[in-house]
JSON list of C-alpha atoms in Angstrom, two decimals:
[
{"chain": "N", "resi": 1, "resn": "MET", "atom": "CA", "xyz": [0.00, 0.00, 0.00]},
{"chain": "N", "resi": 2, "resn": "ILE", "atom": "CA", "xyz": [1.30, 3.46, -0.96]},
{"chain": "N", "resi": 3, "resn": "THR", "atom": "CA", "xyz": [0.50, 6.42, 1.25]},
{"chain": "N", "resi": 4, "resn": "LEU", "atom": "CA", "xyz": [0.93, 9.86, -0.27]},
{"chain": "N", "resi": 5, "resn": "PRO", "atom": "CA", "xyz": [1.64, 12.94, 1.82]},
{"chain": "N", "resi": 6, "resn": "ALA", "atom": "CA", "xyz": [-1.24, 15.36, 2.38]},
{"chain": "N", "resi": 7, "resn": "CYS", "atom": "CA", "xyz": [0.56, 18.36, 0.99]},
{"chain": "N", "resi": 8, "resn": "THR", "atom": "CA", "xyz": [3.38, 18.35, -1.52]},
{"chain": "N", "resi": 9, "resn": "THR", "atom": "CA", "xyz": [4.68, 20.57, -4.25]},
{"chain": "N", "resi": 10, "resn": "ALA", "atom": "CA", "xyz": [6.22, 19.64, -7.54]},
{"chain": "N", "resi": 11, "resn": "PHE", "atom": "CA", "xyz": [9.65, 19.87, -5.87]},
{"chain": "N", "resi": 12, "resn": "ASP", "atom": "CA", "xyz": [8.91, 17.80, -2.73]},
{"chain": "N", "resi": 13, "resn": "ASP", "atom": "CA", "xyz": [10.13, 14.28, -2.37]},
{"chain": "N", "resi": 14, "resn": "PRO", "atom": "CA", "xyz": [7.23, 12.26, -0.86]},
{"chain": "N", "resi": 15, "resn": "THR", "atom": "CA", "xyz": [9.68, 9.95, 0.90]},
{"chain": "N", "resi": 16, "resn": "GLU", "atom": "CA", "xyz": [10.90, 12.88, 3.06]},
{"chain": "N", "resi": 17, "resn": "ILE", "atom": "CA", "xyz": [7.50, 13.32, 4.72]},
{"chain": "N", "resi": 18, "resn": "PRO", "atom": "CA", "xyz": [6.70, 10.84, 7.49]},
{"chain": "N", "resi": 19, "resn": "VAL", "atom": "CA", "xyz": [3.78, 8.54, 6.70]},
{"chain": "N", "resi": 20, "resn": "GLU", "atom": "CA", "xyz": [1.92, 9.55, 9.87]},
{"chain": "N", "resi": 21, "resn": "ASP", "atom": "CA", "xyz": [1.73, 13.16, 8.56]},
{"chain": "N", "resi": 22, "resn": "ALA", "atom": "CA", "xyz": [-0.07, 11.93, 5.49]},
{"chain": "N", "resi": 23, "resn": "THR", "atom": "CA", "xyz": [-2.92, 10.55, 7.57]},
{"chain": "N", "resi": 24, "resn": "GLN", "atom": "CA", "xyz": [-3.70, 13.90, 9.20]},
{"chain": "N", "resi": 25, "resn": "PRO", "atom": "CA", "xyz": [-6.24, 16.19, 7.53]},
{"chain": "N", "resi": 26, "resn": "MET", "atom": "CA", "xyz": [-4.78, 19.17, 5.74]},
{"chain": "N", "resi": 27, "resn": "PRO", "atom": "CA", "xyz": [-5.44, 22.48, 7.42]},
{"chain": "N", "resi": 28, "resn": "THR", "atom": "CA", "xyz": [-7.90, 24.67, 5.56]},
{"chain": "N", "resi": 29, "resn": "ALA", "atom": "CA", "xyz": [-8.73, 28.30, 5.77]},
{"chain": "N", "resi": 30, "resn": "GLU", "atom": "CA", "xyz": [-11.85, 30.08, 4.62]},
{"chain": "N", "resi": 31, "resn": "VAL", "atom": "CA", "xyz": [-11.03, 32.71, 2.07]},
{"chain": "N", "resi": 32, "resn": "ARG", "atom": "CA", "xyz": [-13.59, 35.44, 1.51]},
{"chain": "N", "resi": 33, "resn": "PRO", "atom": "CA", "xyz": [-13.18, 38.00, -1.24]},
{"chain": "N", "resi": 34, "resn": "ARG", "atom": "CA", "xyz": [-12.78, 41.59, -0.21]},
{"chain": "N", "resi": 35, "resn": "THR", "atom": "CA", "xyz": [-15.54, 43.42, -2.03]},
{"chain": "N", "resi": 36, "resn": "ALA", "atom": "CA", "xyz": [-18.01, 46.14, -1.27]},
{"chain": "N", "resi": 37, "resn": "VAL", "atom": "CA", "xyz": [-20.76, 43.69, -2.22]},
{"chain": "N", "resi": 38, "resn": "ASP", "atom": "CA", "xyz": [-21.80, 41.01, 0.22]},
{"chain": "N", "resi": 39, "resn": "PRO", "atom": "CA", "xyz": [-21.04, 37.73, -1.62]},
{"chain": "N", "resi": 40, "resn": "ASP", "atom": "CA", "xyz": [-23.74, 35.94, 0.40]},
{"chain": "N", "resi": 41, "resn": "ASP", "atom": "CA", "xyz": [-26.42, 38.34, -0.90]},
{"chain": "N", "resi": 42, "resn": "PRO", "atom": "CA", "xyz": [-28.41, 36.43, -3.56]},
{"chain": "N", "resi": 43, "resn": "ASP", "atom": "CA", "xyz": [-29.11, 39.68, -5.42]},
{"chain": "N", "resi": 44, "resn": "ILE", "atom": "CA", "xyz": [-25.43, 40.65, -5.54]},
{"chain": "N", "resi": 45, "resn": "GLY", "atom": "CA", "xyz": [-26.31, 43.83, -3.73]},
{"chain": "N", "resi": 46, "resn": "ALA", "atom": "CA", "xyz": [-28.48, 45.08, -6.61]},
{"chain": "N", "resi": 47, "resn": "SER", "atom": "CA", "xyz": [-31.68, 46.98, -6.04]},
{"chain": "N", "resi": 48, "resn": "THR", "atom": "CA", "xyz": [-34.88, 45.60, -7.52]},
{"chain": "N", "resi": 49, "resn": "ALA", "atom": "CA", "xyz": [-34.64, 48.06, -10.42]},
{"chain": "N", "resi": 50, "resn": "GLU", "atom": "CA", "xyz": [-30.99, 47.24, -11.08]},
{"chain": "N", "resi": 51, "resn": "TYR", "atom": "CA", "xyz": [-31.74, 43.52, -10.95]},
{"chain": "N", "resi": 52, "resn": "ALA", "atom": "CA", "xyz": [-34.57, 44.02, -13.48]},
{"chain": "N", "resi": 53, "resn": "VAL", "atom": "CA", "xyz": [-32.15, 45.78, -15.85]},
{"chain": "N", "resi": 54, "resn": "ILE", "atom": "CA", "xyz": [-29.66, 42.92, -15.49]},
{"chain": "N", "resi": 55, "resn": "VAL", "atom": "CA", "xyz": [-32.34, 40.33, -16.28]},
{"chain": "N", "resi": 56, "resn": "LEU", "atom": "CA", "xyz": [-33.65, 42.42, -19.21]},
{"chain": "N", "resi": 57, "resn": "ALA", "atom": "CA", "xyz": [-30.16, 42.78, -20.69]},
{"chain": "N", "resi": 58, "resn": "ALA", "atom": "CA", "xyz": [-29.51, 39.04, -20.33]},
{"chain": "N", "resi": 59, "resn": "ALA", "atom": "CA", "xyz": [-32.84, 38.17, -21.97]},
{"chain": "N", "resi": 60, "resn": "ALA", "atom": "CA", "xyz": [-32.34, 40.68, -24.79]},
{"chain": "N", "resi": 61, "resn": "PHE", "atom": "CA", "xyz": [-28.80, 39.62, -25.64]},
{"chain": "N", "resi": 62, "resn": "GLY", "atom": "CA", "xyz": [-29.41, 35.93, -25.00]},
{"chain": "N", "resi": 63, "resn": "GLY", "atom": "CA", "xyz": [-32.63, 35.98, -27.02]},
{"chain": "N", "resi": 64, "resn": "PHE", "atom": "CA", "xyz": [-30.84, 37.62, -29.95]},
{"chain": "N", "resi": 65, "resn": "ALA", "atom": "CA", "xyz": [-28.01, 35.08, -29.90]},
{"chain": "N", "resi": 66, "resn": "ALA", "atom": "CA", "xyz": [-30.32, 32.08, -29.47]},
{"chain": "N", "resi": 67, "resn": "ALA", "atom": "CA", "xyz": [-32.62, 33.20, -32.29]},
{"chain": "N", "resi": 68, "resn": "LYS", "atom": "CA", "xyz": [-29.68, 33.80, -34.62]},
{"chain": "N", "resi": 69, "resn": "ALA", "atom": "CA", "xyz": [-28.15, 30.41, -33.81]},
{"chain": "N", "resi": 70, "resn": "VAL", "atom": "CA", "xyz": [-31.43, 28.54, -34.34]},
{"chain": "N", "resi": 71, "resn": "VAL", "atom": "CA", "xyz": [-32.35, 30.32, -37.58]},
{"chain": "N", "resi": 72, "resn": "GLN", "atom": "CA", "xyz": [-28.95, 30.31, -39.31]},
{"chain": "N", "resi": 73, "resn": "PRO", "atom": "CA", "xyz": [-29.17, 26.68, -40.54]},
{"chain": "N", "resi": 74, "resn": "PHE", "atom": "CA", "xyz": [-32.57, 27.46, -42.10]},
{"chain": "N", "resi": 75, "resn": "GLY", "atom": "CA", "xyz": [-31.07, 30.57, -43.68]},
{"chain": "N", "resi": 76, "resn": "GLY", "atom": "CA", "xyz": [-28.39, 28.36, -45.17]},
{"chain": "N", "resi": 77, "resn": "ARG", "atom": "CA", "xyz": [-31.01, 26.05, -46.68]},
{"chain": "N", "resi": 78, "resn": "LEU", "atom": "CA", "xyz": [-32.78, 29.04, -48.22]},
{"chain": "N", "resi": 79, "resn": "VAL", "atom": "CA", "xyz": [-29.47, 30.29, -49.65]},
{"chain": "N", "resi": 80, "resn": "ASP", "atom": "CA", "xyz": [-28.91, 26.87, -51.27]},
{"chain": "N", "resi": 81, "resn": "ARG", "atom": "CA", "xyz": [-32.39, 27.07, -52.81]},
{"chain": "N", "resi": 82, "resn": "TRP", "atom": "CA", "xyz": [-32.74, 30.77, -53.76]},
{"chain": "N", "resi": 83, "resn": "GLY", "atom": "CA", "xyz": [-29.20, 32.17, -53.67]},
{"chain": "N", "resi": 84, "resn": "GLY", "atom": "CA", "xyz": [-27.43, 34.52, -51.29]},
{"chain": "N", "resi": 85, "resn": "LEU", "atom": "CA", "xyz": [-28.74, 37.90, -52.46]},
{"chain": "N", "resi": 86, "resn": "PRO", "atom": "CA", "xyz": [-32.49, 37.48, -51.86]},
{"chain": "N", "resi": 87, "resn": "VAL", "atom": "CA", "xyz": [-32.00, 35.72, -48.53]},
{"chain": "N", "resi": 88, "resn": "ALA", "atom": "CA", "xyz": [-29.46, 38.28, -47.29]},
{"chain": "N", "resi": 89, "resn": "PHE", "atom": "CA", "xyz": [-31.72, 41.12, -48.45]},
{"chain": "N", "resi": 90, "resn": "GLY", "atom": "CA", "xyz": [-34.77, 39.66, -46.70]},
{"chain": "N", "resi": 91, "resn": "GLY", "atom": "CA", "xyz": [-32.87, 38.95, -43.51]},
{"chain": "N", "resi": 92, "resn": "LEU", "atom": "CA", "xyz": [-31.36, 42.44, -43.42]},
{"chain": "N", "resi": 93, "resn": "CYS", "atom": "CA", "xyz": [-34.83, 43.96, -43.92]},
{"chain": "N", "resi": 94, "resn": "VAL", "atom": "CA", "xyz": [-36.14, 41.97, -40.95]},
{"chain": "N", "resi": 95, "resn": "ALA", "atom": "CA", "xyz": [-33.11, 42.96, -38.84]},
{"chain": "N", "resi": 96, "resn": "ALA", "atom": "CA", "xyz": [-33.45, 46.64, -39.80]},
{"chain": "N", "resi": 97, "resn": "THR", "atom": "CA", "xyz": [-37.18, 46.64, -39.06]},
{"chain": "N", "resi": 98, "resn": "ALA", "atom": "CA", "xyz": [-36.57, 45.06, -35.64]},
{"chain": "N", "resi": 99, "resn": "THR", "atom": "CA", "xyz": [-33.86, 47.65, -34.95]},
{"chain": "N", "resi": 100, "resn": "LEU", "atom": "CA", "xyz": [-36.21, 50.48, -35.92]},
{"chain": "N", "resi": 101, "resn": "ALA", "atom": "CA", "xyz": [-38.94, 48.96, -33.73]},
{"chain": "N", "resi": 102, "resn": "LEU", "atom": "CA", "xyz": [-36.52, 48.98, -30.80]},
{"chain": "N", "resi": 103, "resn": "ALA", "atom": "CA", "xyz": [-36.42, 52.77, -31.10]},
{"chain": "N", "resi": 104, "resn": "THR", "atom": "CA", "xyz": [-40.12, 52.84, -30.24]},
{"chain": "N", "resi": 105, "resn": "SER", "atom": "CA", "xyz": [-40.05, 50.19, -27.49]},
{"chain": "N", "resi": 106, "resn": "THR", "atom": "CA", "xyz": [-41.66, 51.27, -24.25]},
{"chain": "N", "resi": 107, "resn": "ASN", "atom": "CA", "xyz": [-41.48, 48.10, -22.15]},
{"chain": "N", "resi": 108, "resn": "ALA", "atom": "CA", "xyz": [-39.23, 45.16, -21.40]},
{"chain": "N", "resi": 109, "resn": "THR", "atom": "CA", "xyz": [-41.35, 42.64, -23.30]},
{"chain": "N", "resi": 110, "resn": "SER", "atom": "CA", "xyz": [-41.14, 44.57, -26.56]},
{"chain": "N", "resi": 111, "resn": "ILE", "atom": "CA", "xyz": [-37.39, 45.12, -26.13]},
{"chain": "N", "resi": 112, "resn": "VAL", "atom": "CA", "xyz": [-36.78, 41.39, -25.75]},
{"chain": "N", "resi": 113, "resn": "ALA", "atom": "CA", "xyz": [-39.21, 40.53, -28.58]},
{"chain": "N", "resi": 114, "resn": "PHE", "atom": "CA", "xyz": [-37.58, 42.96, -31.01]},
{"chain": "N", "resi": 115, "resn": "ARG", "atom": "CA", "xyz": [-34.09, 41.75, -30.07]},
{"chain": "N", "resi": 116, "resn": "VAL", "atom": "CA", "xyz": [-35.22, 38.17, -30.79]},
{"chain": "N", "resi": 117, "resn": "LEU", "atom": "CA", "xyz": [-36.67, 39.35, -34.13]},
{"chain": "N", "resi": 118, "resn": "TRP", "atom": "CA", "xyz": [-33.36, 41.09, -34.87]},
{"chain": "N", "resi": 119, "resn": "GLY", "atom": "CA", "xyz": [-31.60, 37.76, -34.22]},
{"chain": "N", "resi": 120, "resn": "VAL", "atom": "CA", "xyz": [-34.01, 36.00, -36.61]},
{"chain": "N", "resi": 121, "resn": "GLY", "atom": "CA", "xyz": [-33.20, 38.57, -39.30]},
{"chain": "N", "resi": 122, "resn": "GLU", "atom": "CA", "xyz": [-29.46, 38.18, -38.82]},
{"chain": "N", "resi": 123, "resn": "GLY", "atom": "CA", "xyz": [-29.84, 34.41, -38.74]},
{"chain": "N", "resi": 124, "resn": "PHE", "atom": "CA", "xyz": [-31.33, 34.52, -42.23]},
{"chain": "N", "resi": 125, "resn": "ALA", "atom": "CA", "xyz": [-29.00, 37.24, -43.52]},
{"chain": "N", "resi": 126, "resn": "MET", "atom": "CA", "xyz": [-25.64, 35.82, -42.47]},
{"chain": "N", "resi": 127, "resn": "PRO", "atom": "CA", "xyz": [-25.56, 32.67, -44.65]},
{"chain": "N", "resi": 128, "resn": "GLY", "atom": "CA", "xyz": [-26.43, 34.80, -47.67]},
{"chain": "N", "resi": 129, "resn": "LEU", "atom": "CA", "xyz": [-23.77, 37.35, -46.77]},
{"chain": "N", "resi": 130, "resn": "TYR", "atom": "CA", "xyz": [-21.23, 34.56, -46.32]},
{"chain": "N", "resi": 131, "resn": "GLN", "atom": "CA", "xyz": [-22.04, 33.19, -49.76]},
{"chain": "N", "resi": 132, "resn": "LEU", "atom": "CA", "xyz": [-21.89, 36.61, -51.42]},
{"chain": "N", "resi": 133, "resn": "THR", "atom": "CA", "xyz": [-18.59, 37.40, -49.70]},
{"chain": "N", "resi": 134, "resn": "SER", "atom": "CA", "xyz": [-17.15, 34.06, -50.77]},
{"chain": "N", "resi": 135, "resn": "GLN", "atom": "CA", "xyz": [-18.23, 34.64, -54.37]},
{"chain": "N", "resi": 136, "resn": "LEU", "atom": "CA", "xyz": [-16.77, 38.14, -54.37]},
{"chain": "N", "resi": 137, "resn": "GLY", "atom": "CA", "xyz": [-13.48, 36.84, -52.97]},
{"chain": "N", "resi": 138, "resn": "GLN", "atom": "CA", "xyz": [-13.34, 34.10, -55.60]},
{"chain": "N", "resi": 139, "resn": "ARG", "atom": "CA", "xyz": [-13.89, 36.59, -58.44]},
{"chain": "N", "resi": 140, "resn": "SER", "atom": "CA", "xyz": [-11.28, 39.01, -57.16]},
{"chain": "N", "resi": 141, "resn": "SER", "atom": "CA", "xyz": [-7.60, 38.63, -56.45]},
{"chain": "N", "resi": 142, "resn": "ILE", "atom": "CA", "xyz": [-8.31, 38.49, -52.71]},
{"chain": "N", "resi": 143, "resn": "GLY", "atom": "CA", "xyz": [-9.46, 34.87, -52.61]},
{"chain": "N", "resi": 144, "resn": "ARG", "atom": "CA", "xyz": [-12.38, 33.26, -50.84]},
{"chain": "N", "resi": 145, "resn": "ALA", "atom": "CA", "xyz": [-10.74, 32.54, -47.50]},
{"chain": "N", "resi": 146, "resn": "LYS", "atom": "CA", "xyz": [-9.18, 35.98, -47.15]},
{"chain": "N", "resi": 147, "resn": "ALA", "atom": "CA", "xyz": [-12.47, 37.64, -48.11]},
{"chain": "N", "resi": 148, "resn": "LEU", "atom": "CA", "xyz": [-14.37, 35.59, -45.51]},
{"chain": "N", "resi": 149, "resn": "GLY", "atom": "CA", "xyz": [-11.70, 36.38, -42.92]},
{"chain": "N", "resi": 150, "resn": "ARG", "atom": "CA", "xyz": [-12.03, 40.10, -43.60]},
{"chain": "N", "resi": 151, "resn": "PHE", "atom": "CA", "xyz": [-15.82, 39.87, -43.51]},
{"chain": "N", "resi": 152, "resn": "GLY", "atom": "CA", "xyz": [-15.70, 38.06, -40.17]},
{"chain": "N", "resi": 153, "resn": "ALA", "atom": "CA", "xyz": [-13.27, 40.60, -38.75]},
{"chain": "N", "resi": 154, "resn": "ALA", "atom": "CA", "xyz": [-15.46, 43.48, -39.94]},
{"chain": "N", "resi": 155, "resn": "ALA", "atom": "CA", "xyz": [-18.51, 41.88, -38.33]},
{"chain": "N", "resi": 156, "resn": "VAL", "atom": "CA", "xyz": [-16.75, 41.49, -34.98]},
{"chain": "N", "resi": 157, "resn": "ILE", "atom": "CA", "xyz": [-15.32, 45.02, -35.17]},
{"chain": "N", "resi": 158, "resn": "GLY", "atom": "CA", "xyz": [-18.85, 46.29, -35.81]},
{"chain": "N", "resi": 159, "resn": "MET", "atom": "CA", "xyz": [-20.26, 44.37, -32.85]},
{"chain": "N", "resi": 160, "resn": "THR", "atom": "CA", "xyz": [-17.48, 45.76, -30.68]},
{"chain": "N", "resi": 161, "resn": "ALA", "atom": "CA", "xyz": [-17.33, 49.34, -31.96]},
{"chain": "N", "resi": 162, "resn": "GLY", "atom": "CA", "xyz": [-21.10, 49.87, -32.21]},
{"chain": "N", "resi": 163, "resn": "PRO", "atom": "CA", "xyz": [-21.84, 49.80, -28.47]},
{"chain": "N", "resi": 164, "resn": "GLY", "atom": "CA", "xyz": [-18.64, 51.76, -27.83]},
{"chain": "N", "resi": 165, "resn": "LEU", "atom": "CA", "xyz": [-19.73, 54.50, -30.23]},
{"chain": "N", "resi": 166, "resn": "VAL", "atom": "CA", "xyz": [-23.17, 54.65, -28.61]},
{"chain": "N", "resi": 167, "resn": "ALA", "atom": "CA", "xyz": [-21.49, 55.00, -25.21]},
{"chain": "N", "resi": 168, "resn": "ALA", "atom": "CA", "xyz": [-19.10, 57.65, -26.52]},
{"chain": "N", "resi": 169, "resn": "PHE", "atom": "CA", "xyz": [-21.96, 59.71, -27.92]},
{"chain": "N", "resi": 170, "resn": "SER", "atom": "CA", "xyz": [-24.36, 59.01, -25.04]},
{"chain": "N", "resi": 171, "resn": "GLY", "atom": "CA", "xyz": [-24.38, 62.68, -24.08]},
{"chain": "N", "resi": 172, "resn": "THR", "atom": "CA", "xyz": [-25.23, 63.66, -27.65]},
{"chain": "N", "resi": 173, "resn": "ILE", "atom": "CA", "xyz": [-27.65, 61.01, -28.90]},
{"chain": "N", "resi": 174, "resn": "THR", "atom": "CA", "xyz": [-30.24, 58.86, -27.16]},
{"chain": "N", "resi": 175, "resn": "PHE", "atom": "CA", "xyz": [-30.59, 55.11, -27.47]},
{"chain": "N", "resi": 176, "resn": "ARG", "atom": "CA", "xyz": [-33.67, 55.70, -29.64]},
{"chain": "N", "resi": 177, "resn": "THR", "atom": "CA", "xyz": [-31.59, 57.80, -32.02]},
{"chain": "N", "resi": 178, "resn": "ALA", "atom": "CA", "xyz": [-28.86, 55.15, -32.05]},
{"chain": "N", "resi": 179, "resn": "PHE", "atom": "CA", "xyz": [-31.40, 52.48, -33.04]},
{"chain": "N", "resi": 180, "resn": "ILE", "atom": "CA", "xyz": [-32.83, 54.72, -35.78]},
{"chain": "N", "resi": 181, "resn": "ILE", "atom": "CA", "xyz": [-29.32, 55.35, -37.15]},
{"chain": "N", "resi": 182, "resn": "GLY", "atom": "CA", "xyz": [-28.54, 51.63, -37.00]},
{"chain": "N", "resi": 183, "resn": "ALA", "atom": "CA", "xyz": [-31.77, 50.74, -38.81]},
{"chain": "N", "resi": 184, "resn": "ALA", "atom": "CA", "xyz": [-31.12, 53.37, -41.50]},
{"chain": "N", "resi": 185, "resn": "MET", "atom": "CA", "xyz": [-27.58, 52.09, -42.04]},
{"chain": "N", "resi": 186, "resn": "THR", "atom": "CA", "xyz": [-28.90, 48.52, -42.34]},
{"chain": "N", "resi": 187, "resn": "TYR", "atom": "CA", "xyz": [-31.62, 49.51, -44.81]},
{"chain": "N", "resi": 188, "resn": "LEU", "atom": "CA", "xyz": [-29.04, 51.39, -46.89]},
{"chain": "N", "resi": 189, "resn": "SER", "atom": "CA", "xyz": [-26.65, 48.45, -46.96]}
]
C-alpha cells in the first residue's frame, strides 16, 4: 500500500514526509473575497430596479443570440435554394425593421421581442452574406478565404465598436436615435 503525503509541491520528495503526517487532515482556511458587495447576498447587492435591468439585458442579448443560432441553418437552406442575395436582403430587412422597432419600445417585453426578431433577421442574412462574400473573394484577387476572414473581422469590429460608439456619444444622442441610425444604415446596406 502506498500512502501519499497530504501536501506536496512539484519539488517535494514524498519519501521525506513521514507517513503519519499523510494521515492527518490538511489544514484549511476560509477565504472570503474583499468586495463592497456582500457575496452571500443572492441579489449581488443590486436593487430591484438594477436587478430588473440585469435580467432584461440578459434576456435581450441571450434571445438575440439564441434566435440567430437557431435560424442560421434554415437561412443556409434558403441560400442553397434561392441564392445569397435574396436571402441576405430579406434577412437584413427583418433585422433593420426590428432595430427600428426597438427605437419605439416602451417596455421590457417589446425590447426582448424585437431583439429576438433582430436575431431572426441576422440568422437569415448571415448565410447569404457569407455566400456573397465568398463569391466576391473568388472573383477578385483576394481569394475566398481571405475575403471571408475580412468579412468576419469586420462583423466582430462592428459588434465591438457599435456599443462603444453609442457609449461615446451618449451625451449627444439617445438610445432611440442610435437604433434609428442603426436601422437606417442597415436599410441602406
